[in-house]
Coordinates of C-alpha atoms in Angstrom, one line a residue:
X16 CA -96.3 -156.8 -106.1
X17 CA -96.0 -158.0 -102.7
X18 CA -97.4 -155.6 -100.2
X19 CA -95.6 -155.3 -96.7
X20 CA -98.1 -155.6 -93.4
X21 CA -98.3 -153.3 -90.8
X22 CA -95.7 -154.4 -88.3
X23 CA -97.4 -153.6 -85.3
X24 CA -96.6 -154.7 -81.7
X25 CA -99.2 -155.5 -79.9
X26 CA -100.9 -155.2 -77.3
X27 CA -100.0 -151.0 -76.6
X28 CA -100.7 -150.2 -73.3
X29 CA -102.3 -147.0 -72.9
X30 CA -100.2 -146.7 -70.2
X31 CA -96.6 -147.1 -72.3
X32 CA -98.4 -143.8 -75.2
X33 CA -97.8 -141.4 -72.3
X34 CA -94.7 -142.4 -70.7
X35 CA -92.7 -139.5 -70.8
X36 CA -89.4 -140.2 -73.6
X37 CA -85.9 -140.8 -72.2
X38 CA -83.9 -138.3 -73.5
X39 CA -81.7 -140.2 -75.9
X40 CA -78.3 -139.8 -78.1
X41 CA -79.4 -141.0 -81.0
X42 CA -83.4 -139.6 -81.1
X43 CA -84.4 -141.8 -83.6
X44 CA -83.1 -144.8 -85.6
X45 CA -84.7 -143.7 -88.7
X46 CA -83.0 -141.4 -90.8
X47 CA -83.5 -137.9 -91.6
X48 CA -82.2 -136.8 -95.5
X49 CA -83.0 -132.2 -95.5
X50 CA -83.1 -130.3 -98.1
X51 CA -80.8 -127.5 -97.6
X52 CA -81.9 -124.2 -99.3
X53 CA -82.7 -120.1 -98.9
X54 CA -84.1 -120.7 -95.6
X55 CA -81.5 -123.4 -94.3
X56 CA -78.5 -122.3 -95.2
X57 CA -76.5 -120.2 -92.9
X58 CA -74.3 -121.7 -90.5
X59 CA -76.5 -121.3 -87.2
X60 CA -79.4 -123.0 -89.0
X61 CA -77.8 -126.1 -90.2
X62 CA -75.8 -126.5 -86.7
X63 CA -79.7 -126.3 -85.5
X64 CA -80.6 -128.9 -88.2
X65 CA -78.2 -131.4 -87.6
X66 CA -78.5 -131.5 -83.3
X67 CA -82.4 -131.8 -84.3
X68 CA -81.3 -135.3 -86.3
X69 CA -80.6 -134.3 -89.4
X70 CA -77.8 -136.7 -90.8
X71 CA -77.9 -136.4 -94.8
X72 CA -78.3 -133.0 -95.8
X73 CA -79.2 -132.9 -99.8
X74 CA -78.4 -130.5 -102.5
X75 CA -81.2 -130.1 -105.1
X76 CA -79.9 -129.0 -108.5
X77 CA -82.9 -128.6 -110.4
X78 CA -83.3 -124.9 -108.8
X79 CA -79.3 -122.8 -108.1
X80 CA -75.8 -122.7 -109.4
X81 CA -72.8 -124.3 -107.7
X82 CA -71.7 -121.2 -106.6
X83 CA -74.5 -121.2 -104.1
X84 CA -74.7 -124.7 -103.3
X85 CA -71.2 -124.6 -102.8
X86 CA -71.6 -121.8 -100.1
X87 CA -74.3 -123.8 -98.3
X88 CA -72.2 -126.7 -98.5
X89 CA -68.8 -124.4 -96.6
X90 CA -72.1 -123.8 -94.3
X91 CA -72.0 -127.1 -93.4
X92 CA -68.7 -128.3 -93.0
X93 CA -68.1 -125.7 -90.4
X94 CA -71.3 -126.9 -88.5
X95 CA -70.2 -130.4 -88.6
X96 CA -66.9 -129.3 -86.9
X97 CA -68.7 -127.2 -83.8
X98 CA -71.7 -129.2 -83.5
X99 CA -69.6 -132.5 -83.7
X100 CA -72.9 -134.1 -85.8
X101 CA -71.3 -136.2 -89.0
X102 CA -73.4 -135.6 -92.0
X103 CA -73.0 -137.0 -95.6
X104 CA -74.0 -135.5 -98.6
X105 CA -76.3 -136.1 -101.5
X106 CA -76.3 -134.5 -105.1
X107 CA -80.2 -134.5 -106.6
X108 CA -80.3 -134.3 -110.0
X109 CA -82.2 -132.6 -112.4
X110 CA -83.1 -135.5 -114.6
X111 CA -85.9 -135.8 -117.3
X112 CA -87.5 -132.5 -115.6
X113 CA -89.6 -130.4 -117.5
X114 CA -89.6 -126.8 -115.9
X115 CA -91.2 -123.4 -116.4
X116 CA -89.1 -120.5 -116.2
X117 CA -90.5 -117.4 -114.4
X118 CA -87.4 -115.0 -115.6
X119 CA -89.5 -111.8 -113.9
X120 CA -91.0 -113.8 -110.9
X121 CA -94.2 -112.0 -110.9
X122 CA -97.1 -113.8 -109.7
X123 CA -99.0 -115.8 -112.9
X124 CA -102.9 -115.9 -112.0
X125 CA -104.7 -119.1 -113.7
X126 CA -108.3 -118.9 -113.7
X127 CA -110.8 -121.9 -114.4
X128 CA -111.8 -122.9 -117.8
X129 CA -109.1 -120.3 -119.6
X130 CA -106.6 -121.4 -121.8
X131 CA -102.6 -121.3 -121.5
X132 CA -100.1 -122.0 -124.6
X133 CA -97.2 -124.7 -123.4
X134 CA -94.6 -123.3 -125.5
X135 CA -90.6 -124.6 -126.0
X136 CA -89.8 -120.6 -126.7
X137 CA -88.1 -120.2 -123.8
X138 CA -87.6 -116.2 -124.8
X139 CA -91.1 -115.8 -123.9
X140 CA -92.3 -114.1 -120.6
X141 CA -94.4 -116.1 -118.4
X142 CA -97.5 -115.5 -118.4
X143 CA -101.2 -116.8 -117.6
X144 CA -101.5 -116.7 -121.4
X145 CA -97.9 -118.8 -122.2
X146 CA -95.7 -120.8 -120.0
X147 CA -92.1 -121.1 -121.6
X148 CA -91.3 -125.4 -120.8
X149 CA -87.1 -126.4 -121.4
X150 CA -88.3 -129.5 -123.5
X151 CA -89.5 -128.8 -127.4
X152 CA -91.1 -132.3 -127.8
X153 CA -94.4 -131.9 -125.4
X154 CA -95.7 -131.0 -128.1
X155 CA -95.3 -134.8 -129.9
X156 CA -95.9 -136.8 -126.5
X157 CA -99.2 -135.7 -125.5
X158 CA -102.6 -136.4 -127.2
X159 CA -105.8 -134.4 -126.8
X160 CA -107.4 -135.3 -122.9
X161 CA -103.7 -135.7 -121.2
X162 CA -103.4 -134.4 -117.8
X163 CA -100.3 -131.8 -117.0
X164 CA -99.6 -130.6 -113.2
X165 CA -97.7 -127.3 -112.8
X166 CA -96.1 -126.2 -109.0
X167 CA -93.3 -124.6 -107.7
X168 CA -90.5 -127.5 -105.7
X169 CA -92.9 -130.4 -107.2
X170 CA -96.6 -129.7 -106.1
X171 CA -98.0 -128.7 -102.9
X172 CA -101.5 -130.6 -103.6
X173 CA -103.0 -127.4 -102.7
X174 CA -105.4 -126.1 -105.3
X175 CA -104.4 -122.3 -104.8
X176 CA -100.7 -123.0 -105.6
X177 CA -100.2 -125.6 -108.0
X178 CA -102.4 -126.1 -111.0
X179 CA -103.6 -129.0 -113.5
X180 CA -104.1 -128.6 -116.8
X181 CA -105.9 -130.7 -119.9
X182 CA -105.0 -131.1 -123.0
X183 CA -106.9 -129.5 -125.5
X184 CA -104.8 -129.3 -128.9
X185 CA -101.7 -129.4 -130.2
X186 CA -100.6 -126.6 -132.6
X187 CA -96.8 -127.2 -134.1
X188 CA -94.4 -127.5 -131.1
X189 CA -97.1 -125.7 -128.8
X190 CA -99.6 -127.2 -126.8
X191 CA -102.9 -125.4 -125.8
X192 CA -104.4 -126.3 -122.6
X193 CA -107.3 -125.7 -120.7
X194 CA -106.6 -124.8 -117.2
X195 CA -109.3 -127.3 -114.3
X196 CA -108.5 -124.8 -111.4
X197 CA -107.8 -121.1 -110.5
X198 CA -104.1 -121.1 -108.9
X199 CA -101.4 -118.4 -108.5
X200 CA -97.8 -119.6 -109.4
X201 CA -95.3 -117.7 -107.4
X202 CA -91.6 -117.9 -107.6
X203 CA -89.0 -118.3 -110.6
X204 CA -88.8 -121.4 -111.1
X205 CA -92.0 -123.8 -111.8
X206 CA -91.9 -128.0 -112.6
X207 CA -94.3 -129.4 -115.0
X208 CA -95.4 -132.8 -114.9
X209 CA -97.1 -134.8 -117.7
X210 CA -98.9 -137.8 -116.0
X211 CA -98.5 -141.3 -117.7
X212 CA -96.8 -139.6 -120.6
X213 CA -93.1 -141.3 -121.5
X214 CA -90.8 -137.7 -121.7
X215 CA -88.1 -138.1 -124.3
X216 CA -85.4 -136.9 -122.3
X217 CA -82.9 -138.2 -120.8
X218 CA -82.3 -139.3 -116.9
X219 CA -78.6 -138.1 -116.6
X220 CA -78.7 -134.7 -118.3
X221 CA -75.7 -133.5 -120.1
X222 CA -75.9 -130.4 -117.3
X223 CA -76.4 -132.9 -115.1
X224 CA -72.9 -134.9 -115.9
X225 CA -70.8 -131.5 -116.0
X226 CA -72.6 -130.8 -112.0
X227 CA -71.2 -133.6 -111.2
X228 CA -67.9 -133.9 -112.8
X229 CA -67.2 -130.6 -111.1
X230 CA -68.8 -129.9 -108.0
X231 CA -70.2 -133.4 -107.0
X232 CA -65.7 -134.9 -107.5
X233 CA -64.8 -132.0 -106.3
X234 CA -66.4 -132.5 -102.8
X235 CA -66.6 -136.3 -103.0
X236 CA -70.5 -136.8 -102.7
X237 CA -71.7 -139.8 -100.8
X238 CA -75.1 -140.3 -102.6
X239 CA -76.3 -139.1 -106.3
X240 CA -80.2 -139.0 -106.4
X241 CA -80.8 -140.0 -109.6
X242 CA -84.1 -137.9 -110.3
X243 CA -87.1 -139.8 -112.7
X244 CA -85.2 -143.3 -113.1
X245 CA -87.0 -145.3 -115.2
X246 CA -84.8 -148.4 -116.2
X247 CA -82.3 -150.2 -114.7
X248 CA -80.3 -148.6 -117.7
X249 CA -80.2 -145.7 -116.3
X250 CA -78.3 -146.6 -113.1
X251 CA -75.8 -148.5 -114.9
X252 CA -74.9 -145.4 -116.9
X253 CA -75.2 -142.9 -114.1
X254 CA -72.4 -145.9 -112.7
X255 CA -70.3 -145.9 -115.5
X256 CA -70.4 -142.2 -115.7
X257 CA -69.4 -142.1 -112.0
X258 CA -66.5 -144.6 -112.0
X259 CA -64.7 -142.5 -114.5
X260 CA -64.3 -140.0 -111.9
X261 CA -62.2 -141.4 -109.6
X262 CA -63.4 -139.6 -106.6
X263 CA -66.9 -140.7 -107.4
X264 CA -66.4 -144.6 -107.9
X265 CA -67.5 -145.4 -104.3
X266 CA -70.2 -142.7 -104.6
X267 CA -73.9 -144.5 -103.7
X268 CA -76.7 -144.0 -106.6
X269 CA -80.1 -143.6 -104.9
X270 CA -83.1 -144.4 -107.7
X271 CA -85.8 -141.7 -107.4
X272 CA -89.3 -143.5 -108.3
X273 CA -91.2 -140.8 -109.3
X274 CA -93.4 -142.1 -112.0
X275 CA -95.1 -145.3 -113.4
X276 CA -92.3 -146.1 -116.0
X277 CA -90.2 -146.5 -112.7
X278 CA -92.9 -148.1 -110.9
X279 CA -92.6 -150.9 -113.5
X280 CA -89.0 -151.5 -113.8
X281 CA -89.1 -151.4 -110.3
X282 CA -87.5 -154.9 -109.1
X283 CA -84.8 -154.4 -111.9
X284 CA -83.8 -151.0 -110.9
X285 CA -83.9 -152.2 -107.0
X286 CA -81.2 -154.3 -108.3
X287 CA -79.2 -151.8 -109.8
X288 CA -79.0 -149.4 -107.4
X289 CA -77.6 -148.9 -103.9
X290 CA -80.9 -147.5 -102.5
X291 CA -84.4 -146.0 -103.8
X292 CA -86.2 -143.1 -103.3
X293 CA -89.8 -142.7 -103.4
X294 CA -90.7 -139.7 -104.6
X295 CA -94.1 -139.5 -103.9
X296 CA -95.4 -136.3 -105.1
X297 CA -95.0 -137.0 -108.5
X298 CA -95.8 -140.5 -108.0
X299 CA -98.8 -138.9 -106.0
X300 CA -99.9 -137.3 -110.0
X301 CA -98.3 -140.5 -112.0
X302 CA -100.8 -142.7 -110.1
X303 CA -104.1 -142.9 -108.7
X304 CA -104.2 -141.6 -105.6
X305 CA -105.8 -144.5 -104.0
X306 CA -102.8 -147.0 -105.2
X307 CA -100.5 -144.8 -103.4
X308 CA -100.4 -146.5 -100.1
X309 CA -99.8 -150.4 -101.8
X310 CA -97.1 -149.3 -104.0
X311 CA -95.3 -148.0 -100.5
X312 CA -95.9 -150.6 -98.6
X313 CA -94.9 -153.3 -101.8
X314 CA -92.2 -151.1 -102.6
X315 CA -90.3 -150.8 -98.6
X316 CA -91.1 -154.7 -98.4
X317 CA -88.8 -155.0 -101.1
X318 CA -86.3 -152.6 -100.4
X319 CA -86.3 -154.1 -97.0
X320 CA -86.0 -157.8 -98.2
X321 CA -83.4 -156.8 -100.4
X322 CA -81.1 -155.0 -97.8
X323 CA -81.0 -152.1 -99.6
X324 CA -82.4 -148.6 -97.8
X325 CA -85.5 -146.8 -98.6
X326 CA -86.5 -143.1 -98.6
X327 CA -90.0 -141.5 -98.1
X328 CA -90.7 -137.9 -99.2
X329 CA -93.6 -135.9 -99.2
X330 CA -94.8 -136.7 -95.1
X331 CA -95.0 -132.8 -93.8
X332 CA -96.2 -130.3 -96.6
X333 CA -97.6 -128.1 -94.2
X334 CA -95.3 -127.7 -91.8
X335 CA -93.7 -125.4 -95.1
X336 CA -95.9 -122.6 -93.3
X337 CA -96.6 -124.1 -89.9
X338 CA -95.4 -124.8 -86.6
X339 CA -97.0 -128.7 -86.0
X340 CA -98.5 -130.9 -88.8
X341 CA -101.6 -131.9 -89.4
X342 CA -102.5 -135.7 -87.5
X343 CA -102.8 -137.5 -91.1
X344 CA -99.1 -136.2 -91.5
X345 CA -98.0 -137.2 -88.2
X346 CA -99.8 -140.5 -88.2
X347 CA -97.8 -141.0 -92.6
X348 CA -94.6 -140.4 -91.0
X349 CA -95.6 -143.3 -87.8
X350 CA -97.3 -145.6 -90.7
X351 CA -93.4 -144.9 -93.3
X352 CA -91.5 -146.2 -89.7
X353 CA -93.8 -149.1 -89.2
X354 CA -93.8 -150.2 -93.4
X355 CA -89.8 -150.1 -93.0
X356 CA -88.5 -146.9 -94.1
X357 CA -84.6 -146.3 -94.0
X358 CA -84.9 -142.5 -94.1
X359 CA -87.3 -139.4 -94.2
X360 CA -86.5 -137.0 -97.2
X361 CA -87.6 -133.8 -96.1
X362 CA -87.7 -131.2 -99.4
X363 CA -89.6 -127.5 -99.1
X364 CA -90.4 -128.2 -95.3
X365 CA -86.5 -127.6 -94.7
X366 CA -85.5 -125.8 -98.1
X367 CA -88.1 -122.4 -97.9
X368 CA -90.3 -123.5 -95.0
X369 CA -90.7 -121.4 -92.2
X370 CA -89.2 -124.1 -89.2
X371 CA -86.9 -126.2 -90.7
X372 CA -84.7 -127.2 -87.4
X373 CA -88.6 -127.5 -85.8
X374 CA -89.7 -129.9 -88.3
X375 CA -86.8 -132.2 -88.4
X376 CA -87.0 -132.3 -84.4
X377 CA -91.2 -133.5 -84.7
X378 CA -90.3 -136.0 -87.9
X379 CA -87.4 -137.7 -85.0
X380 CA -90.1 -137.6 -82.4
X381 CA -92.7 -139.2 -84.3
X382 CA -90.3 -141.9 -86.0
X383 CA -88.6 -142.3 -82.4
X384 CA -92.1 -143.4 -80.9
X385 CA -93.3 -145.4 -83.6
X386 CA -89.7 -147.7 -83.6
X387 CA -91.1 -148.6 -80.1
X388 CA -94.1 -150.1 -81.3
X389 CA -92.2 -151.9 -84.4
X390 CA -93.3 -155.4 -84.4
X391 CA -89.3 -156.4 -84.7
X392 CA -90.2 -160.6 -84.6
X393 CA -92.7 -160.7 -86.9
X394 CA -90.2 -158.8 -89.4
X395 CA -87.2 -160.7 -88.2
X396 CA -89.5 -164.1 -88.8
X397 CA -90.3 -162.4 -92.6
X398 CA -86.7 -161.3 -93.4
X399 CA -85.3 -165.3 -92.4
X400 CA -87.8 -166.9 -94.2
X401 CA -87.1 -164.5 -97.2
X402 CA -83.6 -164.8 -97.3
X403 CA -84.0 -169.2 -97.1
X404 CA -81.6 -171.7 -96.7
X405 CA -78.4 -171.7 -97.0
X406 CA -77.4 -168.4 -96.2
X407 CA -74.3 -166.6 -96.9
X408 CA -72.1 -166.6 -94.0
X409 CA -72.1 -163.0 -93.5
X410 CA -76.0 -163.5 -93.8
X411 CA -75.7 -165.8 -91.3
X412 CA -73.8 -164.1 -88.9
X413 CA -75.9 -160.9 -89.2
X414 CA -78.9 -162.4 -88.1
X415 CA -77.5 -163.9 -85.3
X416 CA -76.3 -161.1 -84.2
X417 CA -79.1 -159.4 -84.3
X418 CA -81.3 -162.5 -83.0
X419 CA -78.5 -162.8 -79.4
X420 CA -79.0 -159.0 -78.7
X421 CA -82.9 -159.1 -78.6
X422 CA -82.8 -162.3 -76.5
X423 CA -80.6 -160.7 -73.6
X424 CA -82.0 -157.7 -74.2
X425 CA -78.4 -155.8 -75.4
X426 CA -78.3 -151.8 -75.5
X427 CA -76.3 -151.6 -78.3
X428 CA -74.6 -154.0 -81.2
X429 CA -71.2 -153.2 -81.5
X430 CA -70.0 -154.4 -85.4
X431 CA -66.3 -153.9 -86.7
X432 CA -65.9 -153.4 -90.4
X433 CA -64.3 -152.4 -93.1
X434 CA -66.7 -152.1 -96.4
X435 CA -69.6 -151.3 -94.2
X436 CA -71.6 -154.5 -95.9
X437 CA -71.2 -156.4 -92.2
X438 CA -73.1 -153.5 -90.5
X439 CA -75.9 -152.9 -92.7
X440 CA -76.8 -156.8 -92.9
X441 CA -77.2 -156.4 -89.2
X442 CA -79.3 -152.9 -89.9
X443 CA -81.5 -155.4 -92.4
X444 CA -82.7 -156.8 -89.4
X445 CA -83.8 -154.5 -88.0
X446 CA -82.3 -154.7 -84.3
X447 CA -84.4 -152.5 -81.8
X448 CA -81.2 -151.1 -80.2
X449 CA -78.5 -149.1 -82.0
X450 CA -76.1 -150.6 -83.9
X451 CA -72.6 -148.9 -83.4
X452 CA -70.5 -149.2 -86.8
X453 CA -67.0 -149.2 -86.0
X454 CA -65.3 -148.6 -89.5
X455 CA -62.0 -150.2 -90.1
X456 CA -60.1 -148.6 -92.8
X457 CA -57.3 -150.5 -94.9
X458 CA -54.6 -148.9 -95.2
X459 CA -53.6 -148.3 -98.6
X460 CA -50.8 -145.7 -99.0
X461 CA -48.7 -145.0 -95.8
X462 CA -49.4 -141.1 -96.3
X463 CA -52.5 -141.0 -93.8
X464 CA -52.7 -138.5 -91.4
X465 CA -54.9 -140.0 -89.5
X466 CA -55.6 -141.0 -84.9
X467 CA -58.4 -142.3 -83.3
X468 CA -62.3 -140.9 -83.5
X469 CA -64.7 -141.1 -81.6
X470 CA -67.3 -140.5 -83.9
X471 CA -69.4 -137.6 -82.2
X472 CA -67.8 -137.1 -79.0
X473 CA -65.1 -134.3 -77.7
X474 CA -62.3 -136.6 -78.3
X475 CA -61.2 -135.4 -81.5
X476 CA -59.8 -132.1 -81.9
X477 CA -61.7 -129.8 -84.4
X478 CA -59.0 -129.4 -86.4
X479 CA -58.9 -132.9 -87.7
X480 CA -62.9 -133.7 -87.5
X481 CA -63.1 -133.7 -91.2
X482 CA -60.6 -135.9 -92.2
X483 CA -61.8 -139.1 -90.0
X484 CA -64.6 -140.0 -91.9
X485 CA -64.8 -142.3 -95.3
X486 CA -68.1 -142.7 -97.3
X487 CA -68.1 -145.9 -95.9
X488 CA -68.7 -144.4 -92.6
X489 CA -71.1 -141.6 -93.7
X490 CA -73.0 -143.7 -95.8
X491 CA -74.4 -145.6 -93.0
X492 CA -76.2 -142.5 -91.9
X493 CA -78.7 -143.0 -94.6
X494 CA -79.6 -146.7 -93.1
X495 CA -82.1 -147.5 -90.2
X496 CA -80.3 -147.6 -86.8
X497 CA -77.0 -147.3 -88.0
X498 CA -74.5 -145.2 -86.1
X499 CA -70.6 -144.7 -87.2
X500 CA -67.8 -144.2 -85.9
X501 CA -64.2 -145.1 -87.4
X502 CA -61.5 -146.3 -85.8
X503 CA -58.0 -145.6 -85.9
X504 CA -56.1 -146.7 -89.1
X505 CA -53.5 -147.7 -87.4
X506 CA -55.4 -150.8 -86.2
X507 CA -56.3 -152.1 -89.8
X508 CA -58.8 -154.6 -90.6
X509 CA -56.6 -157.2 -90.3
X510 CA -55.1 -156.2 -87.4
X511 CA -54.3 -158.3 -83.7
X512 CA -57.2 -159.6 -81.4
X513 CA -54.8 -156.8 -79.1
X514 CA -56.0 -153.7 -81.1
X515 CA -59.1 -154.9 -81.7
X516 CA -59.7 -154.7 -77.9
X517 CA -58.2 -151.3 -77.5
X518 CA -60.5 -150.2 -80.2
X519 CA -63.7 -152.0 -78.9
X520 CA -62.9 -150.2 -75.7
X521 CA -63.3 -146.9 -76.7
X522 CA -66.5 -148.0 -79.3
X523 CA -67.7 -149.3 -75.4
X524 CA -66.8 -145.6 -73.8
X525 CA -68.5 -143.7 -76.9
X526 CA -71.2 -145.7 -75.9
X527 CA -70.9 -144.9 -72.5
X528 CA -71.0 -141.2 -73.0
X529 CA -73.5 -141.0 -75.7
X530 CA -76.1 -142.5 -73.3
X531 CA -76.5 -145.4 -75.3
X532 CA -74.9 -147.8 -72.8
X533 CA -74.9 -148.5 -69.1
X534 CA -73.0 -150.1 -66.8
X535 CA -74.0 -153.6 -66.2
X536 CA -75.7 -153.7 -69.8
X537 CA -75.1 -156.2 -72.5
X538 CA -73.6 -155.7 -75.8
X539 CA -73.5 -157.8 -78.4
X540 CA -70.2 -157.5 -80.4
X541 CA -69.8 -158.7 -84.6
X542 CA -66.0 -158.6 -85.3
X543 CA -63.8 -160.8 -87.2
X544 CA -61.0 -162.7 -85.4
X545 CA -58.7 -163.8 -88.3
X546 CA -60.6 -165.7 -90.9
X547 CA -63.8 -166.1 -89.0
X548 CA -66.5 -163.7 -88.1
X549 CA -67.3 -164.0 -84.1
X550 CA -70.7 -163.0 -82.2
X551 CA -70.3 -162.6 -78.7
X552 CA -72.2 -161.1 -75.8
X553 CA -70.4 -159.2 -72.7
X554 CA -71.5 -157.7 -69.8
X555 CA -70.5 -154.7 -68.4
X556 CA -69.1 -154.4 -65.0
X557 CA -69.0 -151.1 -63.3

């Protein structure tokens, strides 16, 4: 696998490090996915998360019932309206996840060198002697000496709240293990992970299918996070399933890579998926710790070159309980940005963490600082070289727009798009300025009740807010540097130059209102005029 180089601008002046950051409407180009749960499901907290920089809300169905998540989603809808911050919705499947259910929620104390039995008999109470699991094939999959990890919401990495076991023997359907570290498991549900062992569970379980076809279809989810993706066929089967659900035919599938099996088939999975989530919690257990960084750099590089969003998890675990990240975690976030991440996914930090809003805010600030020293010139050259010649028409236009914007020091790139593809291609070249993606819907019916949406500003009446954003606009909220707004459908994609000019004016006004574009700034415009794609540079007057 190709390992990405550290894309760092040289030299960095010490003075620039100490300069105060100007407040910006766009706190960071890198996006933040927040997992909503017990500590982050009220309308007030969700509003705070949106204002702090969350652009995608993740609903994790490995716990909680659909009714619980629906209540949270309704609060999100209200928060979107009141805060005027757009947010996409991601459904995260359970997938081939083995779980231990602790029905009475009594903390389970496990002592080093003691024995514990993993059994598929789920009727049993969980205790320090027996842990009932939801999979009856574990005994067939493991052998003496294999390593198994158990912890709440993936694994904390702490040797007091998660435990690792070594398989001693298999007795029928039971697996007898030695406890390797003393720990207390607290909560109602624990994840069980057998390191480098193939688990014969379907990637899309029957429970997953039911949730997707009911909750997912009802709420027209933007993203499906496909847990434990192991083969490209997993993505194809999920796509086929979604295509049968009319409302979800446009839902994007993000393959979640969490074990060596998924890593082995990474290239094929990347071709099939719309994006990748690198689940470093499980990967850090399946891979030797010293190998994780290499996989991260290589996988992010491949996603960047393919122009597909890459999302990284498990960056500020300590903020689940603390108001500040560790120095190592802050550096980890920065390196994720420099390595090419499109988005940072926060799991336990926002789901059950004590400081969800502050965590999003701090991660956003670290991302913003990292972007200032991202070596765009080196990245651009690598990307152009990788694409090769001859370029496709769209690829050529996108790279030209970014190169022009950097040469003239433009404050923004405005891209007119109907499918979102042109805007995503521009973002692929990682411009140093925001890309305002003006989504121009194609009219398919005369029954559309739309008027112009100014994306984030007060131009739009609250009661109309939800109606205006298509999946195309919301799905760009996970792409680094892309900020969507929706044009008036009365100005469809096949519009005249006059209507395009009127939309452009409103896009520029939006850029000014949000503080991105100022008087005398230069702006690069990428749009279609007739059958041709045009890149033009405009200089604003007062």
